[in-house]
PDB file of C-alpha atoms in Angstrom:
ATOM      1  CA  UNK A   1      10.573-105.558 -57.390  1.00 49.00           C
ATOM      2  CA  UNK A   2       6.649-106.775 -56.288  1.00 51.00           C
ATOM      3  CA  UNK A   3       5.195-109.570 -58.913  1.00 49.00           C
ATOM      4  CA  UNK A   4       2.698-109.132 -60.729  1.00 53.00           C
ATOM      5  CA  UNK A   5      -1.190-110.052 -59.323  1.00 57.00           C
ATOM      6  CA  UNK A   6      -4.255-110.692 -61.133  1.00 58.00           C
ATOM      7  CA  UNK A   7      -6.209-107.824 -61.576  1.00 58.00           C
ATOM      8  CA  UNK A   8      -8.557-106.972 -58.960  1.00 56.00           C
ATOM      9  CA  UNK A   9      -7.224-109.037 -56.515  1.00 63.00           C
ATOM     10  CA  UNK A  10      -5.269-107.776 -53.125  1.00 65.00           C
ATOM     11  CA  UNK A  11      -4.609-109.136 -49.611  1.00 69.00           C
ATOM     12  CA  UNK A  12      -5.791-105.811 -48.307  1.00 74.00           C
ATOM     13  CA  UNK A  13      -9.062-104.930 -49.024  1.00 80.00           C
ATOM     14  CA  UNK A  14     -11.428-102.539 -47.477  1.00 83.00           C
ATOM     15  CA  UNK A  15     -13.707-104.868 -46.750  1.00 87.00           C
ATOM     16  CA  UNK A  16     -14.997-108.361 -49.369  1.00 85.00           C
ATOM     17  CA  UNK A  17     -18.325-108.445 -50.959  1.00 86.00           C
ATOM     18  CA  UNK A  18     -18.488-112.523 -50.964  1.00 84.00           C
ATOM     19  CA  UNK A  19     -15.868-112.875 -53.236  1.00 83.00           C
ATOM     20  CA  UNK A  20     -15.161-109.147 -54.395  1.00 85.00           C
ATOM     21  CA  UNK A  21     -12.446-107.589 -52.526  1.00 85.00           C
ATOM     22  CA  UNK A  22     -13.460-103.958 -51.991  1.00 90.00           C
ATOM     23  CA  UNK A  23     -10.245-101.716 -52.675  1.00 92.00           C
ATOM     24  CA  UNK A  24      -9.428 -97.947 -53.142  1.00 94.00           C
ATOM     25  CA  UNK A  25      -8.889 -98.778 -56.929  1.00 94.00           C
ATOM     26  CA  UNK A  26     -12.621-100.687 -57.176  1.00 94.00           C
ATOM     27  CA  UNK A  27     -14.089 -97.597 -55.034  1.00 95.00           C
ATOM     28  CA  UNK A  28     -12.913 -94.639 -57.239  1.00 96.00           C
ATOM     29  CA  UNK A  29     -13.931 -96.671 -60.648  1.00 95.00           C
ATOM     30  CA  UNK A  30     -17.044 -97.293 -58.962  1.00 95.00           C
ATOM     31  CA  UNK A  31     -17.591 -93.506 -58.383  1.00 96.00           C
ATOM     32  CA  UNK A  32     -16.740 -92.667 -61.717  1.00 96.00           C
ATOM     33  CA  UNK A  33     -19.401 -95.012 -63.799  1.00 96.00           C
ATOM     34  CA  UNK A  34     -22.200 -94.385 -61.486  1.00 96.00           C
ATOM     35  CA  UNK A  35     -21.710 -90.458 -61.672  1.00 96.00           C
ATOM     36  CA  UNK A  36     -21.616 -91.261 -65.870  1.00 95.00           C
ATOM     37  CA  UNK A  37     -25.479 -92.005 -64.107  1.00 95.00           C
ATOM     38  CA  UNK A  38     -25.766 -88.627 -62.840  1.00 95.00           C
ATOM     39  CA  UNK A  39     -24.530 -86.612 -65.778  1.00 94.00           C
ATOM     40  CA  UNK A  40     -26.730 -87.983 -68.142  1.00 93.00           C
ATOM     41  CA  UNK A  41     -29.935 -87.484 -66.104  1.00 93.00           C
ATOM     42  CA  UNK A  42     -28.981 -84.160 -64.201  1.00 89.00           C
ATOM     43  CA  UNK A  43     -29.531 -81.650 -66.858  1.00 85.00           C
ATOM     44  CA  UNK A  44     -28.288 -79.545 -69.003  1.00 85.00           C
ATOM     45  CA  UNK A  45     -27.519 -76.745 -66.618  1.00 85.00           C
ATOM     46  CA  UNK A  46     -25.760 -79.721 -64.818  1.00 88.00           C
ATOM     47  CA  UNK A  47     -26.277 -78.167 -61.733  1.00 90.00           C
ATOM     48  CA  UNK A  48     -23.888 -81.061 -59.778  1.00 92.00           C
ATOM     49  CA  UNK A  49     -21.472 -81.146 -61.943  1.00 92.00           C
ATOM     50  CA  UNK A  50     -20.984 -77.074 -61.748  1.00 90.00           C
ATOM     51  CA  UNK A  51     -20.822 -77.455 -58.235  1.00 91.00           C
ATOM     52  CA  UNK A  52     -17.802 -80.427 -58.103  1.00 93.00           C
ATOM     53  CA  UNK A  53     -15.079 -79.445 -61.218  1.00 92.00           C
ATOM     54  CA  UNK A  54     -12.262 -77.224 -60.541  1.00 90.00           C
ATOM     55  CA  UNK A  55     -12.348 -74.122 -62.255  1.00 87.00           C
ATOM     56  CA  UNK A  56     -11.385 -70.535 -62.604  1.00 81.00           C
ATOM     57  CA  UNK A  57     -12.026 -67.516 -63.881  1.00 68.00           C
ATOM     58  CA  UNK A  58     -15.922 -68.214 -63.662  1.00 66.00           C
ATOM     59  CA  UNK A  59     -18.844 -66.703 -61.659  1.00 65.00           C
ATOM     60  CA  UNK A  60     -20.105 -70.379 -60.646  1.00 68.00           C
ATOM     61  CA  UNK A  61     -17.879 -70.308 -57.914  1.00 72.00           C
ATOM     62  CA  UNK A  62     -14.256 -71.662 -57.067  1.00 79.00           C
ATOM     63  CA  UNK A  63     -11.801 -72.954 -54.590  1.00 84.00           C
ATOM     64  CA  UNK A  64     -10.527 -68.977 -54.319  1.00 79.00           C
ATOM     65  CA  UNK A  65     -13.877 -67.836 -53.575  1.00 81.00           C
ATOM     66  CA  UNK A  66     -14.005 -70.410 -50.590  1.00 84.00           C
ATOM     67  CA  UNK A  67     -14.886 -73.380 -52.492  1.00 87.00           C
ATOM     68  CA  UNK A  68     -12.268 -76.024 -50.927  1.00 91.00           C
ATOM     69  CA  UNK A  69     -14.620 -78.868 -51.061  1.00 93.00           C
ATOM     70  CA  UNK A  70     -13.494 -78.795 -54.906  1.00 92.00           C
ATOM     71  CA  UNK A  71     -10.086 -79.589 -54.450  1.00 93.00           C
ATOM     72  CA  UNK A  72     -11.221 -82.816 -53.589  1.00 95.00           C
ATOM     73  CA  UNK A  73     -14.010 -83.850 -55.865  1.00 94.00           C
ATOM     74  CA  UNK A  74     -13.196 -82.405 -59.212  1.00 94.00           C
ATOM     75  CA  UNK A  75     -11.807 -86.291 -60.382  1.00 95.00           C
ATOM     76  CA  UNK A  76     -15.431 -87.319 -59.991  1.00 95.00           C
ATOM     77  CA  UNK A  77     -17.477 -86.367 -62.795  1.00 94.00           C
ATOM     78  CA  UNK A  78     -17.695 -88.324 -65.267  1.00 93.00           C
ATOM     79  CA  UNK A  79     -19.159 -87.603 -68.319  1.00 92.00           C
ATOM     80  CA  UNK A  80     -21.066 -90.878 -70.257  1.00 92.00           C
ATOM     81  CA  UNK A  81     -18.866 -91.899 -73.122  1.00 91.00           C
ATOM     82  CA  UNK A  82     -16.276 -94.661 -74.605  1.00 93.00           C
ATOM     83  CA  UNK A  83     -13.663 -93.078 -73.957  1.00 91.00           C
ATOM     84  CA  UNK A  84     -14.259 -92.558 -70.271  1.00 92.00           C
ATOM     85  CA  UNK A  85     -15.263 -95.872 -69.685  1.00 93.00           C
ATOM     86  CA  UNK A  86     -11.793 -96.765 -71.688  1.00 93.00           C
ATOM     87  CA  UNK A  87      -9.801 -94.476 -68.948  1.00 92.00           C
ATOM     88  CA  UNK A  88     -11.584 -95.935 -65.859  1.00 94.00           C
ATOM     89  CA  UNK A  89     -10.729-100.113 -66.964  1.00 93.00           C
ATOM     90  CA  UNK A  90      -6.920 -98.293 -67.462  1.00 92.00           C
ATOM     91  CA  UNK A  91      -6.923 -96.834 -64.055  1.00 94.00           C
ATOM     92  CA  UNK A  92      -8.815-100.386 -62.901  1.00 93.00           C
ATOM     93  CA  UNK A  93      -5.916-102.372 -64.320  1.00 91.00           C
ATOM     94  CA  UNK A  94      -3.386-100.268 -63.867  1.00 92.00           C
ATOM     95  CA  UNK A  95      -4.458 -98.758 -60.030  1.00 92.00           C
ATOM     96  CA  UNK A  96      -5.048-102.226 -58.220  1.00 91.00           C
ATOM     97  CA  UNK A  97      -1.320-102.972 -58.875  1.00 90.00           C
ATOM     98  CA  UNK A  98       0.204-100.340 -57.494  1.00 91.00           C
ATOM     99  CA  UNK A  99      -2.755-100.790 -54.727  1.00 91.00           C
ATOM    100  CA  UNK A 100      -0.966-104.578 -53.868  1.00 88.00           C
ATOM    101  CA  UNK A 101       2.539-102.474 -54.124  1.00 87.00           C
ATOM    102  CA  UNK A 102       1.701 -99.685 -51.836  1.00 87.00           C
ATOM    103  CA  UNK A 103      -1.332-101.452 -49.296  1.00 88.00           C
ATOM    104  CA  UNK A 104      -4.663 -99.699 -48.953  1.00 89.00           C
ATOM    105  CA  UNK A 105      -3.652 -96.360 -47.294  1.00 91.00           C
ATOM    106  CA  UNK A 106      -0.540 -95.636 -48.810  1.00 92.00           C
ATOM    107  CA  UNK A 107      -2.459 -96.089 -52.016  1.00 93.00           C
ATOM    108  CA  UNK A 108      -5.136 -93.918 -50.906  1.00 94.00           C
ATOM    109  CA  UNK A 109      -3.069 -91.163 -49.721  1.00 94.00           C
ATOM    110  CA  UNK A 110      -0.988 -91.010 -52.610  1.00 94.00           C
ATOM    111  CA  UNK A 111      -4.397 -90.941 -54.643  1.00 96.00           C
ATOM    112  CA  UNK A 112      -5.435 -88.436 -52.524  1.00 96.00           C
ATOM    113  CA  UNK A 113      -1.915 -86.513 -53.107  1.00 95.00           C
ATOM    114  CA  UNK A 114      -2.297 -86.796 -56.600  1.00 95.00           C
ATOM    115  CA  UNK A 115      -5.610 -84.645 -56.524  1.00 96.00           C
ATOM    116  CA  UNK A 116      -5.182 -82.427 -54.394  1.00 96.00           C
ATOM    117  CA  UNK A 117      -1.930 -81.016 -54.873  1.00 95.00           C
ATOM    118  CA  UNK A 118      -2.451 -80.738 -58.479  1.00 94.00           C
ATOM    119  CA  UNK A 119      -5.161 -78.719 -57.631  1.00 93.00           C
ATOM    120  CA  UNK A 120      -3.392 -76.315 -55.536  1.00 94.00           C
ATOM    121  CA  UNK A 121      -1.491 -75.554 -57.989  1.00 93.00           C
ATOM    122  CA  UNK A 122      -3.565 -74.888 -60.524  1.00 91.00           C
ATOM    123  CA  UNK A 123      -5.518 -72.686 -58.017  1.00 89.00           C
ATOM    124  CA  UNK A 124      -2.559 -70.878 -57.561  1.00 89.00           C
ATOM    125  CA  UNK A 125      -1.993 -70.046 -60.773  1.00 86.00           C
ATOM    126  CA  UNK A 126      -5.628 -67.881 -60.929  1.00 81.00           C
ATOM    127  CA  UNK A 127      -3.769 -65.395 -59.986  1.00 80.00           C
ATOM    128  CA  UNK A 128      -1.666 -65.427 -62.648  1.00 81.00           C
ATOM    129  CA  UNK A 129      -4.570 -64.861 -65.053  1.00 81.00           C
ATOM    130  CA  UNK A 130      -4.288 -68.889 -65.665  1.00 82.00           C
ATOM    131  CA  UNK A 131      -7.724 -69.815 -66.261  1.00 85.00           C
ATOM    132  CA  UNK A 132      -9.585 -73.187 -66.954  1.00 88.00           C
ATOM    133  CA  UNK A 133     -11.887 -76.374 -66.382  1.00 89.00           C
ATOM    134  CA  UNK A 134     -10.753 -79.786 -65.201  1.00 91.00           C
ATOM    135  CA  UNK A 135     -13.036 -82.914 -64.369  1.00 92.00           C
ATOM    136  CA  UNK A 136     -12.822 -86.298 -64.589  1.00 91.00           C
ATOM    137  CA  UNK A 137     -10.406 -89.218 -63.731  1.00 92.00           C
ATOM    138  CA  UNK A 138      -8.484 -88.481 -66.666  1.00 92.00           C
ATOM    139  CA  UNK A 139      -5.561 -86.355 -65.398  1.00 93.00           C
ATOM    140  CA  UNK A 140      -5.543 -88.482 -62.205  1.00 94.00           C
ATOM    141  CA  UNK A 141      -5.281 -91.694 -64.603  1.00 93.00           C
ATOM    142  CA  UNK A 142      -2.495 -90.243 -66.041  1.00 94.00           C
ATOM    143  CA  UNK A 143      -0.331 -89.785 -63.191  1.00 94.00           C
ATOM    144  CA  UNK A 144      -1.236 -93.862 -61.824  1.00 94.00           C
ATOM    145  CA  UNK A 145       0.092 -94.100 -64.867  1.00 93.00           C
ATOM    146  CA  UNK A 146       3.178 -92.623 -64.871  1.00 93.00           C
ATOM    147  CA  UNK A 147       3.646 -93.916 -61.412  1.00 93.00           C
ATOM    148  CA  UNK A 148       3.127 -97.473 -62.455  1.00 92.00           C
ATOM    149  CA  UNK A 149       5.865 -96.641 -65.741  1.00 90.00           C
ATOM    150  CA  UNK A 150       8.286 -95.904 -63.057  1.00 90.00           C
ATOM    151  CA  UNK A 151       8.070 -98.663 -60.523  1.00 89.00           C
ATOM    152  CA  UNK A 152       7.453-100.829 -63.754  1.00 85.00           C
ATOM    153  CA  UNK A 153       9.855-100.271 -66.038  1.00 80.00           C
ATOM    154  CA  UNK A 154      10.208-103.270 -67.348  1.00 78.00           C
ATOM    155  CA  UNK A 155       7.287-104.430 -67.857  1.00 80.00           C
ATOM    156  CA  UNK A 156       6.679-104.314 -71.748  1.00 81.00           C
ATOM    157  CA  UNK A 157       3.137-104.062 -73.104  1.00 77.00           C
ATOM    158  CA  UNK A 158       2.107-104.977 -76.933  1.00 73.00           C
ATOM    159  CA  UNK A 159       3.427-105.018 -79.037  1.00 78.00           C
ATOM    160  CA  UNK A 160       6.847-105.132 -76.345  1.00 80.00           C
ATOM    161  CA  UNK A 161       6.514-100.937 -76.163  1.00 83.00           C
ATOM    162  CA  UNK A 162       8.845-100.667 -72.338  1.00 85.00           C
ATOM    163  CA  UNK A 163       5.801 -99.118 -69.949  1.00 83.00           C
ATOM    164  CA  UNK A 164       8.220 -95.945 -69.390  1.00 85.00           C
ATOM    165  CA  UNK A 165       7.892 -95.353 -73.285  1.00 86.00           C
ATOM    166  CA  UNK A 166       4.707 -96.037 -73.208  1.00 87.00           C
ATOM    167  CA  UNK A 167       3.506 -93.243 -70.572  1.00 87.00           C
ATOM    168  CA  UNK A 168       5.937 -91.193 -72.565  1.00 90.00           C
ATOM    169  CA  UNK A 169       3.945 -91.279 -75.725  1.00 91.00           C
ATOM    170  CA  UNK A 170       0.460 -90.805 -73.715  1.00 91.00           C
ATOM    171  CA  UNK A 171       1.735 -87.651 -71.945  1.00 92.00           C
ATOM    172  CA  UNK A 172       3.543 -86.079 -74.655  1.00 93.00           C
ATOM    173  CA  UNK A 173       0.159 -86.692 -77.006  1.00 94.00           C
ATOM    174  CA  UNK A 174      -1.913 -84.995 -74.332  1.00 92.00           C
ATOM    175  CA  UNK A 175       0.583 -81.994 -74.348  1.00 94.00           C
ATOM    176  CA  UNK A 176       0.850 -81.493 -77.862  1.00 94.00           C
ATOM    177  CA  UNK A 177      -2.902 -81.794 -77.629  1.00 91.00           C
ATOM    178  CA  UNK A 178      -3.465 -78.647 -74.914  1.00 91.00           C
ATOM    179  CA  UNK A 179      -0.648 -77.130 -76.751  1.00 94.00           C
ATOM    180  CA  UNK A 180      -2.504 -77.288 -80.510  1.00 91.00           C
ATOM    181  CA  UNK A 181      -5.844 -76.209 -78.192  1.00 87.00           C
ATOM    182  CA  UNK A 182      -4.137 -73.282 -76.613  1.00 86.00           C
ATOM    183  CA  UNK A 183      -5.095 -75.245 -73.839  1.00 87.00           C
ATOM    184  CA  UNK A 184      -2.645 -72.998 -70.660  1.00 90.00           C
ATOM    185  CA  UNK A 185      -4.897 -74.502 -67.776  1.00 91.00           C
ATOM    186  CA  UNK A 186      -4.794 -78.258 -69.786  1.00 92.00           C
ATOM    187  CA  UNK A 187      -1.181 -78.244 -70.255  1.00 94.00           C
ATOM    188  CA  UNK A 188       0.092 -77.211 -66.389  1.00 93.00           C
ATOM    189  CA  UNK A 189      -2.531 -79.400 -65.061  1.00 94.00           C
ATOM    190  CA  UNK A 190      -0.898 -82.457 -67.522  1.00 94.00           C
ATOM    191  CA  UNK A 191       3.105 -81.694 -66.636  1.00 95.00           C
ATOM    192  CA  UNK A 192       2.053 -80.997 -63.371  1.00 95.00           C
ATOM    193  CA  UNK A 193       0.795 -84.513 -62.590  1.00 94.00           C
ATOM    194  CA  UNK A 194       3.749 -85.888 -64.896  1.00 93.00           C
ATOM    195  CA  UNK A 195       6.334 -84.875 -62.891  1.00 93.00           C
ATOM    196  CA  UNK A 196       4.528 -84.959 -59.458  1.00 94.00           C
ATOM    197  CA  UNK A 197       3.985 -89.004 -59.964  1.00 92.00           C
ATOM    198  CA  UNK A 198       7.170 -90.525 -59.662  1.00 90.00           C
ATOM    199  CA  UNK A 199       8.473 -87.711 -56.822  1.00 91.00           C
ATOM    200  CA  UNK A 200       5.480 -88.912 -54.496  1.00 90.00           C
ATOM    201  CA  UNK A 201       5.956 -92.933 -55.646  1.00 89.00           C
ATOM    202  CA  UNK A 202       9.804 -92.042 -54.441  1.00 89.00           C
ATOM    203  CA  UNK A 203       8.683 -90.084 -51.311  1.00 87.00           C
ATOM    204  CA  UNK A 204       6.414 -93.219 -50.454  1.00 85.00           C
ATOM    205  CA  UNK A 205       8.992 -95.481 -50.405  1.00 82.00           C
ATOM    206  CA  UNK A 206       8.959 -97.202 -54.049  1.00 82.00           C
ATOM    207  CA  UNK A 207      10.720 -96.926 -57.231  1.00 74.00           C
ATOM    208  CA  UNK A 208      14.270 -96.822 -55.317  1.00 77.00           C
ATOM    209  CA  UNK A 209      15.750 -98.246 -58.573  1.00 77.00           C
ATOM    210  CA  UNK A 210      15.855 -94.507 -60.257  1.00 75.00           C
ATOM    211  CA  UNK A 211      17.653 -93.179 -58.193  1.00 75.00           C
ATOM    212  CA  UNK A 212      18.206 -89.753 -60.151  1.00 72.00           C
ATOM    213  CA  UNK A 213      14.608 -89.180 -59.233  1.00 74.00           C
ATOM    214  CA  UNK A 214      14.368 -86.578 -56.384  1.00 75.00           C
ATOM    215  CA  UNK A 215      13.601 -88.084 -52.830  1.00 75.00           C
ATOM    216  CA  UNK A 216      11.087 -85.908 -50.166  1.00 72.00           C
ATOM    217  CA  UNK A 217      11.001 -87.511 -46.924  1.00 72.00           C
ATOM    218  CA  UNK A 218       7.218 -87.908 -46.024  1.00 69.00           C
ATOM    219  CA  UNK A 219       6.415 -88.228 -42.446  1.00 66.00           C
ATOM    220  CA  UNK A 220       5.760 -91.897 -41.680  1.00 62.00           C
ATOM    221  CA  UNK A 221       2.798 -91.186 -39.775  1.00 58.00           C
ATOM    222  CA  UNK A 222       0.785 -90.218 -43.636  1.00 58.00           C
ATOM    223  CA  UNK A 223       2.879 -93.409 -44.995  1.00 56.00           C
ATOM    224  CA  UNK A 224       5.938 -91.897 -46.196  1.00 57.00           C
ATOM    225  CA  UNK A 225       9.654 -93.215 -46.017  1.00 55.00           C
ATOM    226  CA  UNK A 226      11.349 -90.966 -44.245  1.00 47.00           C
ATOM    227  CA  UNK A 227      14.923 -90.471 -44.530  1.00 48.00           C
ATOM    228  CA  UNK A 228      17.595 -92.066 -41.333  1.00 48.00           C
ATOM    229  CA  UNK A 229      19.130 -89.598 -39.839  1.00 46.00           C
ATOM    230  CA  UNK A 230      22.665 -90.703 -40.008  1.00 45.00           C
ATOM    231  CA  UNK A 231      24.498 -92.212 -36.559  1.00 47.00           C
ATOM    232  CA  UNK A 232      25.853 -89.185 -34.826  1.00 48.00           C
ATOM    233  CA  UNK A 233      29.696 -89.668 -34.977  1.00 52.00           C
ATOM    234  CA  UNK A 234      31.725 -88.690 -31.633  1.00 51.00           C
ATOM    235  CA  UNK A 235      33.795 -85.851 -32.095  1.00 54.00           C
ATOM    236  CA  UNK A 236      37.562 -87.477 -31.649  1.00 59.00           C
ATOM    237  CA  UNK A 237      39.625 -85.210 -28.969  1.00 60.00           C
ATOM    238  CA  UNK A 238      42.634 -83.906 -30.579  1.00 58.00           C
ATOM    239  CA  UNK A 239      45.717 -85.559 -29.134  1.00 61.00           C
ATOM    240  CA  UNK A 240      48.479 -83.220 -27.724  1.00 58.00           C
ATOM    241  CA  UNK A 241      51.072 -83.160 -30.392  1.00 60.00           C
ATOM    242  CA  UNK A 242      54.241 -83.980 -30.035  1.00 57.00           C
ATOM    243  CA  UNK A 243      57.819 -81.945 -29.748  1.00 57.00           C
ATOM    244  CA  UNK A 244      59.345 -82.442 -32.655  1.00 53.00           C
ATOM    245  CA  UNK A 245      63.619 -82.496 -31.562  1.00 53.00           C
ATOM    246  CA  UNK A 246      64.773 -82.635 -35.386  1.00 55.00           C
ATOM    247  CA  UNK A 247      66.596 -86.300 -34.302  1.00 55.00           C
ATOM    248  CA  UNK A 248      66.524 -89.152 -36.307  1.00 57.00           C
ATOM    249  CA  UNK A 249      67.548 -91.845 -35.100  1.00 60.00           C
ATOM    250  CA  UNK A 250      70.518 -94.342 -36.189  1.00 62.00           C
ATOM    251  CA  UNK A 251      70.480 -97.831 -36.114  1.00 63.00           C
ATOM    252  CA  UNK A 252      72.947 -99.798 -33.734  1.00 67.00           C
ATOM    253  CA  UNK A 253      76.293-100.839 -35.170  1.00 67.00           C
ATOM    254  CA  UNK A 254      76.221-104.286 -36.286  1.00 63.00           C
ATOM    255  CA  UNK A 255      78.253-106.681 -33.784  1.00 68.00           C
ATOM    256  CA  UNK A 256      81.852-108.074 -34.451  1.00 70.00           C
ATOM    257  CA  UNK A 257      82.122-111.255 -36.155  1.00 70.00           C
ATOM    258  CA  UNK A 258      83.810-114.063 -34.061  1.00 74.00           C
ATOM    259  CA  UNK A 259      87.025-114.868 -34.149  1.00 76.00           C
ATOM    260  CA  UNK A 260      85.574-118.521 -35.907  1.00 77.00           C
ATOM    261  CA  UNK A 261      84.211-116.351 -38.675  1.00 75.00           C
ATOM    262  CA  UNK A 262      87.284-114.423 -38.819  1.00 83.00           C
ATOM    263  CA  UNK A 263      89.403-117.975 -39.090  1.00 83.00           C
ATOM    264  CA  UNK A 264      86.852-119.135 -41.938  1.00 79.00           C
ATOM    265  CA  UNK A 265      86.148-116.102 -43.773  1.00 82.00           C
ATOM    266  CA  UNK A 266      90.047-116.384 -43.806  1.00 83.00           C
ATOM    267  CA  UNK A 267      90.433-119.623 -45.200  1.00 82.00           C
ATOM    268  CA  UNK A 268      88.205-119.211 -47.994  1.00 78.00           C
ATOM    269  CA  UNK A 269      89.885-115.800 -49.232  1.00 78.00           C
ATOM    270  CA  UNK A 270      92.888-118.081 -49.130  1.00 81.00           C
ATOM    271  CA  UNK A 271      91.198-120.630 -51.129  1.00 75.00           C
ATOM    272  CA  UNK A 272      89.514-118.677 -53.792  1.00 74.00           C
ATOM    273  CA  UNK A 273      92.453-117.112 -54.308  1.00 72.00           C
ATOM    274  CA  UNK A 274      94.524-119.925 -54.723  1.00 75.00           C
ATOM    275  CA  UNK A 275      91.521-121.216 -57.551  1.00 69.00           C
ATOM    276  CA  UNK A 276      91.932-117.688 -59.145  1.00 64.00           C
ATOM    277  CA  UNK A 277      95.693-117.898 -59.734  1.00 67.00           C
ATOM    278  CA  UNK A 278      95.791-121.690 -60.828  1.00 66.00           C
ATOM    279  CA  UNK A 279      92.389-122.379 -61.663  1.00 63.00           C
ATOM    280  CA  UNK A 280      89.738-125.465 -60.310  1.00 64.00           C
ATOM    281  CA  UNK A 281      91.921-128.428 -60.679  1.00 69.00           C
ATOM    282  CA  UNK A 282      94.328-126.813 -58.190  1.00 72.00           C
ATOM    283  CA  UNK A 283      92.443-127.588 -55.191  1.00 71.00           C
ATOM    284  CA  UNK A 284      92.096-130.991 -53.817  1.00 83.00           C
ATOM    285  CA  UNK A 285      89.027-132.802 -53.261  1.00 77.00           C
ATOM    286  CA  UNK A 286      89.092-131.712 -49.586  1.00 80.00           C
ATOM    287  CA  UNK A 287      90.041-128.436 -49.741  1.00 79.00           C
ATOM    288  CA  UNK A 288      86.667-128.126 -52.515  1.00 75.00           C
ATOM    289  CA  UNK A 289      85.010-129.250 -50.044  1.00 76.00           C
ATOM    290  CA  UNK A 290      86.449-127.431 -46.879  1.00 79.00           C
ATOM    291  CA  UNK A 291      85.562-124.181 -49.256  1.00 74.00           C
ATOM    292  CA  UNK A 292      81.899-125.413 -49.837  1.00 75.00           C
ATOM    293  CA  UNK A 293      81.422-125.920 -45.876  1.00 78.00           C
ATOM    294  CA  UNK A 294      82.954-122.569 -44.917  1.00 76.00           C
ATOM    295  CA  UNK A 295      81.099-120.555 -47.331  1.00 74.00           C
ATOM    296  CA  UNK A 296      77.494-122.523 -46.393  1.00 72.00           C
ATOM    297  CA  UNK A 297      77.867-122.141 -42.862  1.00 76.00           C
ATOM    298  CA  UNK A 298      78.741-118.501 -43.141  1.00 71.00           C
ATOM    299  CA  UNK A 299      75.976-117.488 -45.420  1.00 70.00           C
ATOM    300  CA  UNK A 300      73.540-119.746 -43.296  1.00 70.00           C
ATOM    301  CA  UNK A 301      74.659-117.193 -39.937  1.00 72.00           C
ATOM    302  CA  UNK A 302      74.073-114.052 -42.076  1.00 67.00           C
ATOM    303  CA  UNK A 303      70.103-115.377 -43.085  1.00 62.00           C
ATOM    304  CA  UNK A 304      69.615-115.817 -38.886  1.00 67.00           C
ATOM    305  CA  UNK A 305      71.189-112.789 -38.364  1.00 60.00           C
TER     306      UNK A 305
END
């Protein structure tokens, strides 16, 4: 697992302004902050915001009516309040770590998929009479949080809450809020983000410790980590089967003992018979030594054979 860096640090920025490394995270955060001023000064009718948000079931236009730029622009509109500023700060902190992990190109591609794929799903649901509106960095920030908690699952936040636990709490609260408001559109978009984010992370070659998360290969030119095709195995040619003859091999008979061994065995048998009839004391010292020598010689021959 790649170690943490200070927030905002990067070895792979798009460019630098003095000591400031301008990364994808910085650009997205700065655009969200800048749009707060657009929101404040564009007027009550919000003519700019209406052209950027993701919306369905409305007369102001939608992706289904050909306004395809909304697939990309919908996270940009940001209303000026403290909650939005806090979301931008969290996105900057977590996004900067993921960008260091992935690199600027893969992280940019990750954010692009995290923006376009849910928008396409919500546009398709318009034909199922699911209507609503989505805008702002809140949903993308939720996906970044889930991705961060997936890869850095052992990291703990104050007061000791693991990253995966904090992400689960925030996603769960967002779902409960959508259910309480009967916001079917909001609920589906939240669930889509929560499931899509770890899938994209795995497809880009990260969070390898979580093998239970499916890994869908992406083309390498798109920054993915495609599966490697296993080496092809050469087919073995079938060996011709040997015809069974139903015959079993019989070991050759042992060779006949040498005459000297026969004489030695006879001498041993005679001494053992004498000892069995009259006891060990009936053997003389020479007979005892002869019995031991002959027995040892025959035993050594059997071991060698």
